[in-house]
Coordinates of C-alpha atoms and ligand atoms in Angstrom, one line a residue:
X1 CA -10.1 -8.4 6.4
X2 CA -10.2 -6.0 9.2
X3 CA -8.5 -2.9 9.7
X4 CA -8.4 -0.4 12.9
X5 CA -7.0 3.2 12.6
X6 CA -6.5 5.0 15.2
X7 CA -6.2 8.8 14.5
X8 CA -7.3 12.4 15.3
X9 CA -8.6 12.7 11.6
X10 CA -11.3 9.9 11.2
X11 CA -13.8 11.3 8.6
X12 CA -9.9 11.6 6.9
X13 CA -9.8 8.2 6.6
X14 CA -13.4 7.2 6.2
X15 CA -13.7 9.7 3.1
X16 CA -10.7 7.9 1.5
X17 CA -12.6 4.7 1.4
X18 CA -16.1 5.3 0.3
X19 CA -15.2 5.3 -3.6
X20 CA -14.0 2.3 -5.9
X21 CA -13.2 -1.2 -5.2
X22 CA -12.4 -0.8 -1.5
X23 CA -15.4 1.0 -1.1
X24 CA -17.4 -1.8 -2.5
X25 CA -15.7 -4.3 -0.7
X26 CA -16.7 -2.6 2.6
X27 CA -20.0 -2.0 1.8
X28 CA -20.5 -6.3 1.1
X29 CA -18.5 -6.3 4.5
X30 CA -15.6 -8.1 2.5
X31 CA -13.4 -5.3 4.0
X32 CA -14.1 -3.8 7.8
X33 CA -12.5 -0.4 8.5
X34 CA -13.7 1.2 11.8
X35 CA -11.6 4.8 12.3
X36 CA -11.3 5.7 15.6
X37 CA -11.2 8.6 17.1
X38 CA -8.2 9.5 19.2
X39 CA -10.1 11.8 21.3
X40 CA -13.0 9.5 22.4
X41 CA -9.9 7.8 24.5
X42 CA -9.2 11.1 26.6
X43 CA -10.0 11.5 30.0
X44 CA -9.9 15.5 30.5
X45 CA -12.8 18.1 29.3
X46 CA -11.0 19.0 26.4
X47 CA -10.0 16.1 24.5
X48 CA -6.2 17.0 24.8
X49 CA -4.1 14.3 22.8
X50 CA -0.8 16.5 22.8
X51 CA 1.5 17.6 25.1
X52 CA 5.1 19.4 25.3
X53 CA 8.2 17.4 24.8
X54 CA 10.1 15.9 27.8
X55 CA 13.5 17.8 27.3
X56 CA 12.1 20.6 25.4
X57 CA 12.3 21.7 21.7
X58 CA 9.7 22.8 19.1
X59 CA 6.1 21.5 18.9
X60 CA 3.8 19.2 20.6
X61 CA 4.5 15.1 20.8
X62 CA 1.5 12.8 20.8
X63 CA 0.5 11.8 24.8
X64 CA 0.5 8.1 25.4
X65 CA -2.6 7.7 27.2
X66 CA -5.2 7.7 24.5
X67 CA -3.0 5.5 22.2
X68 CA -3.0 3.2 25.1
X69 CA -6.7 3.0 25.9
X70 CA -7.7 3.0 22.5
X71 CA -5.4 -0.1 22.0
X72 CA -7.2 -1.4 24.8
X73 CA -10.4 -1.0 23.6
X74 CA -9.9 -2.3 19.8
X75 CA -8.4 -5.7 21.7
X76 CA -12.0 -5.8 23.7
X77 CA -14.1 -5.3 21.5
X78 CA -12.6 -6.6 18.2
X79 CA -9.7 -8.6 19.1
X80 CA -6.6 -8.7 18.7
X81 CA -4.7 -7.4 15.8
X82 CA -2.3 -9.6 13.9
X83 CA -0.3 -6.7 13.4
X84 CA -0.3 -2.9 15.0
X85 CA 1.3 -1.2 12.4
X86 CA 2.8 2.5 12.8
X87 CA 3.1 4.8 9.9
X88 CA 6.4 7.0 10.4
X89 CA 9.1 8.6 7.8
X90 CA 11.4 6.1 9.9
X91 CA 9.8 2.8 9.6
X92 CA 10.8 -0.4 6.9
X93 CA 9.7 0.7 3.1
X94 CA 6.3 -0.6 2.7
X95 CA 6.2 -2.9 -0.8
X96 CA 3.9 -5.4 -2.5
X97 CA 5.5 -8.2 -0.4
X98 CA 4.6 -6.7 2.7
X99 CA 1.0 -6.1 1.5
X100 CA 1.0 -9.5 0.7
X101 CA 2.4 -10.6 4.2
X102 CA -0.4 -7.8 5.9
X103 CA -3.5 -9.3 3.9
X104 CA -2.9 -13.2 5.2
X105 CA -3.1 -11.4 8.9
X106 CA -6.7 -11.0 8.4
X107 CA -6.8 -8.1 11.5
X108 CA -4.4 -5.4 11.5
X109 CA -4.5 -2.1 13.2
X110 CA -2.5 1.5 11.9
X111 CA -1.5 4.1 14.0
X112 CA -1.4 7.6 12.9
X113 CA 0.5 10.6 14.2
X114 CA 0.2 13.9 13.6
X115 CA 2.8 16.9 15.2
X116 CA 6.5 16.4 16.0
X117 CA 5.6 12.7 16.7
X118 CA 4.0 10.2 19.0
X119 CA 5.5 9.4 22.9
X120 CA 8.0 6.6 22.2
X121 CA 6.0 4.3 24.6
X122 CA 3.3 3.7 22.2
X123 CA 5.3 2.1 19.8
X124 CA 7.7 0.0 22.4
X125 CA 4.3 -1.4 23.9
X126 CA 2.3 -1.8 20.5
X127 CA 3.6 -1.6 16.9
X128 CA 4.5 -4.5 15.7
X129 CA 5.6 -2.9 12.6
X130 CA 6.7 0.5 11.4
X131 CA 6.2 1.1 7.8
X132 CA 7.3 4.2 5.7
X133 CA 5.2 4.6 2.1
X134 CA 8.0 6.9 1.2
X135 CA 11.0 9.7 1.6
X136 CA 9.1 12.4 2.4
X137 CA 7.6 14.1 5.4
X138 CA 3.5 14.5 5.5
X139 CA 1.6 16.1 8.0
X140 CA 0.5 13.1 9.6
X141 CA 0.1 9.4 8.7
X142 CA -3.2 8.8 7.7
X143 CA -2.6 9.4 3.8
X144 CA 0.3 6.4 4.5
X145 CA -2.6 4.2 6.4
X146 CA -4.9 4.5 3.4
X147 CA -2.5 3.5 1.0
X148 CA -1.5 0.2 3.2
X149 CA -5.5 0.0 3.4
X150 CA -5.8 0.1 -0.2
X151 CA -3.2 -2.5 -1.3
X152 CA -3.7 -4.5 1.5
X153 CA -7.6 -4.7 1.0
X154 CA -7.1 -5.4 -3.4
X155 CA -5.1 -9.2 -2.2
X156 CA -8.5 -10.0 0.2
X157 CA -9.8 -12.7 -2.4
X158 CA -13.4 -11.1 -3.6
X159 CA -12.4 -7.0 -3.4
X160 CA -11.0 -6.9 -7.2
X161 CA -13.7 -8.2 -9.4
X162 CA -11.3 -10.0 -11.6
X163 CA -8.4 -11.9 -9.8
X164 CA -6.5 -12.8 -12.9
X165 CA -6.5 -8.9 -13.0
X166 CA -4.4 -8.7 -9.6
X167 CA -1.9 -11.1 -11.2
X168 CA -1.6 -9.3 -14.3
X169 CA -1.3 -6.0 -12.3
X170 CA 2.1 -4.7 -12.1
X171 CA 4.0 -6.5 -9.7
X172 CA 1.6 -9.3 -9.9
X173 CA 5.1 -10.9 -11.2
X174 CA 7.6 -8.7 -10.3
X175 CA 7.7 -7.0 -13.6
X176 CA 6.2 -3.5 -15.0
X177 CA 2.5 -3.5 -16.2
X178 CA 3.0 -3.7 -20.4
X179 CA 1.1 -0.6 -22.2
X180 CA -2.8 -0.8 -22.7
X181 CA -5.1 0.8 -25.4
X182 CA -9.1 0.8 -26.2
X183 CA -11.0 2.1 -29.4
X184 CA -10.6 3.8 -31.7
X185 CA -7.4 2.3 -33.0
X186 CA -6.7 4.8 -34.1
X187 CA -7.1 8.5 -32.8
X188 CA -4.9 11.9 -32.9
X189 CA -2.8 10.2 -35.8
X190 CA -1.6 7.7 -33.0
X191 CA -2.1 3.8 -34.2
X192 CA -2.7 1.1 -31.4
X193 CA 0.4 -1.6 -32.0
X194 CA -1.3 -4.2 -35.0
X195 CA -0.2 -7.3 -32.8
X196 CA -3.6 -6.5 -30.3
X197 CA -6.2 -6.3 -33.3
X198 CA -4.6 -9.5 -35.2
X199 CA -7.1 -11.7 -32.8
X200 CA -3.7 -14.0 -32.6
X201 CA -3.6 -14.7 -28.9
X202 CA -0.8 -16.5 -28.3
X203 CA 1.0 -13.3 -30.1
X204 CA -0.5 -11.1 -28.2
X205 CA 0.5 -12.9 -24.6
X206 CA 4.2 -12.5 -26.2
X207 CA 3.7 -8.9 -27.2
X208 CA 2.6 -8.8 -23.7
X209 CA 5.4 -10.3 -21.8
X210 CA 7.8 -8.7 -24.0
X211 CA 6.4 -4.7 -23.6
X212 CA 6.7 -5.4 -19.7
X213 CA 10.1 -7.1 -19.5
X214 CA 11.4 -3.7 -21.9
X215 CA 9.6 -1.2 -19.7
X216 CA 11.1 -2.8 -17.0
X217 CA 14.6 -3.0 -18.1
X218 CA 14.2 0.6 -18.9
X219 CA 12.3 2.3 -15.9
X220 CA 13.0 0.0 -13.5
X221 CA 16.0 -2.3 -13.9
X222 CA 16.2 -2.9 -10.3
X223 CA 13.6 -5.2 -10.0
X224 CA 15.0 -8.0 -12.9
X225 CA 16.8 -8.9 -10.0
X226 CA 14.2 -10.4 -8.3
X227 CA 11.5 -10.7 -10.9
X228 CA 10.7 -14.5 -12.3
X229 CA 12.0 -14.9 -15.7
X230 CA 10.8 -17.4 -17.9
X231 CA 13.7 -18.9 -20.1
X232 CA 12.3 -16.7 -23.2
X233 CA 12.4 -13.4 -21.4
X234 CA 16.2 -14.4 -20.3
X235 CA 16.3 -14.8 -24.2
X236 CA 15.3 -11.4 -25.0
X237 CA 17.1 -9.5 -21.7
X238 CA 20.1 -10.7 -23.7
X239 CA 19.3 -10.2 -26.9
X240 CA 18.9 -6.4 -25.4
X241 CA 22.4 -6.6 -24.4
X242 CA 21.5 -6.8 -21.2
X243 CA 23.2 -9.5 -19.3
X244 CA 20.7 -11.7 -17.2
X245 CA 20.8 -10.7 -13.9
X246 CA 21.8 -12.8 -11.1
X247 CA 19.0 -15.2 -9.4
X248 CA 18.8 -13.5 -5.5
Ligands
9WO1 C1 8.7 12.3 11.1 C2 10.0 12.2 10.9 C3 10.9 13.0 10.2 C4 12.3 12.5 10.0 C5 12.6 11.3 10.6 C6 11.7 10.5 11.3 C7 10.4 10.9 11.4 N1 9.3 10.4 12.0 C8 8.3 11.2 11.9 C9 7.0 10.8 12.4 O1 6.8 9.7 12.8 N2 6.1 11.8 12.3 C10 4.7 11.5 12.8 C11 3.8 11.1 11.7 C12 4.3 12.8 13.3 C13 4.4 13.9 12.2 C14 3.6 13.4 10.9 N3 3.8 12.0 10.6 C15 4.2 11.5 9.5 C16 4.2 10.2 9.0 N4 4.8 12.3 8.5 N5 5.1 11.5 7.5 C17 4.7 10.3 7.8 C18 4.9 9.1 6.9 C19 4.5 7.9 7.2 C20 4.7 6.8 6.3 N6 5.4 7.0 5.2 C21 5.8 8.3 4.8 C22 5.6 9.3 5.7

């Protein structure tokens, strides 16, 4: 999987993917993240990437030029992204699904701003996408870049160790993750649930299935609607009182 950034901030984004799985992944060149450096595409003597807004108004908007010829350049010299994918307050929420869709791309590219904005060109001529992580206002978009990084890079078969552990993750089916618990079983006064020491399996699956649907139902009962249900977790969405939600 390959990922270009393109940003004034590149040790920013390197530094958020030296540690953990992702970092791993890169190292075994699994995962290929080059950051580039907005300024290496200026022309002028002092790297100026910024410029007054046409119209006038507070602050500095992102020139078009060095987006440009850094575009330019990935395409030469790594080909063509899949997807060029700005990260903006105003774009489509970014969710699981969407991770899902980015990974099967193989080659995507994230542009960052930083300031009031980038020139509207760049993303006529380039993004494909626009993606928001969020309702809030950063400082810039390279936090939102390493988060797509990050969930994008754990669905590249071979990053996560385990791949029945990216099922079981939450989401994995649409549901909450159920609770977890190591030794001791038993520590502050606090007992770990007798189900997961009986060594009954099968029990423990249902246990399972059954602490996720609840947390779900309570937390997050927006997603029933488009989790699958199997016709036993129907059984105990009603047995909860719960009617079972509609099927899309
Ligand atoms: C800021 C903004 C505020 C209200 C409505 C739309 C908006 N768009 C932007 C914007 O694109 N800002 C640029 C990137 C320049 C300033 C810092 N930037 C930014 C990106 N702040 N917050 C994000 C972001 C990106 C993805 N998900 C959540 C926040």
């Amino acid at each position: 999987m390959k990922f270009d950034v393109v940003t004034i901030f590149p040790e920013m984004v390197d530094a958020g993917l030296t540690e953990g799985v992702v970092g791993r992944a890169r190292e075994r060149g699994v995962v290929d993240v080059v950051a580039h450096d907005l300024r290496d595409y200026t022309t002028d003597r002092h790297r100026v990437v910024d410029d007054v807004p046409f119209g006038g108004g507070p602050g500095m908007v992102m020139k078009p030029e060095p987006f440009f010829a850094a575009m330019e350049a990935i395409i030469a010299g790594r080909g063509r992204p899949q997807a060029v994918v700005l990260l903006s307050p105003a774009g489509r929420r970014f969710t699981q699904a969407e991770a899902a869709r980015f990974a099967a791309l193989g080659h995507i590219a994230l542009l960052c701003g930083r300031y009031e904005g980038i020139d509207e060109r760049v993303r006529e001529r380039w993004a494909t996408d626009e993606v928001s992580i969020g309702d809030y206002v950063l400082s810039g978009g390279e936090l939102p870049a390493l988060v797509v990084i990050d969930a994008v890079s754990r669905l590249v078969p071979g990053v996560v160790g385990d791949e029945q552990s990216v099922e079981a993750d939450s989401f994995g089916r649409g549901l909450l993750d159920c609770p977890h618990y190591t030794r001791p079983a038993e520590y502050a006064g606090l007992r770990v649930p007798e189900v997961l020491t009986s060594g009954h399996h099968g029990e423990i699956r249902r246990w399972r299935r059954q602490q996720a649907l609840r947390r779900t139902l309570d937390r997050r009962p927006d997603l029933l609607v488009t989790a699958a249900l199997d016709g036993e977790e129907r059984g105990w969405l009603r047995e909860w009182d719960i009617g079972v939600p509609p099927t899309e």
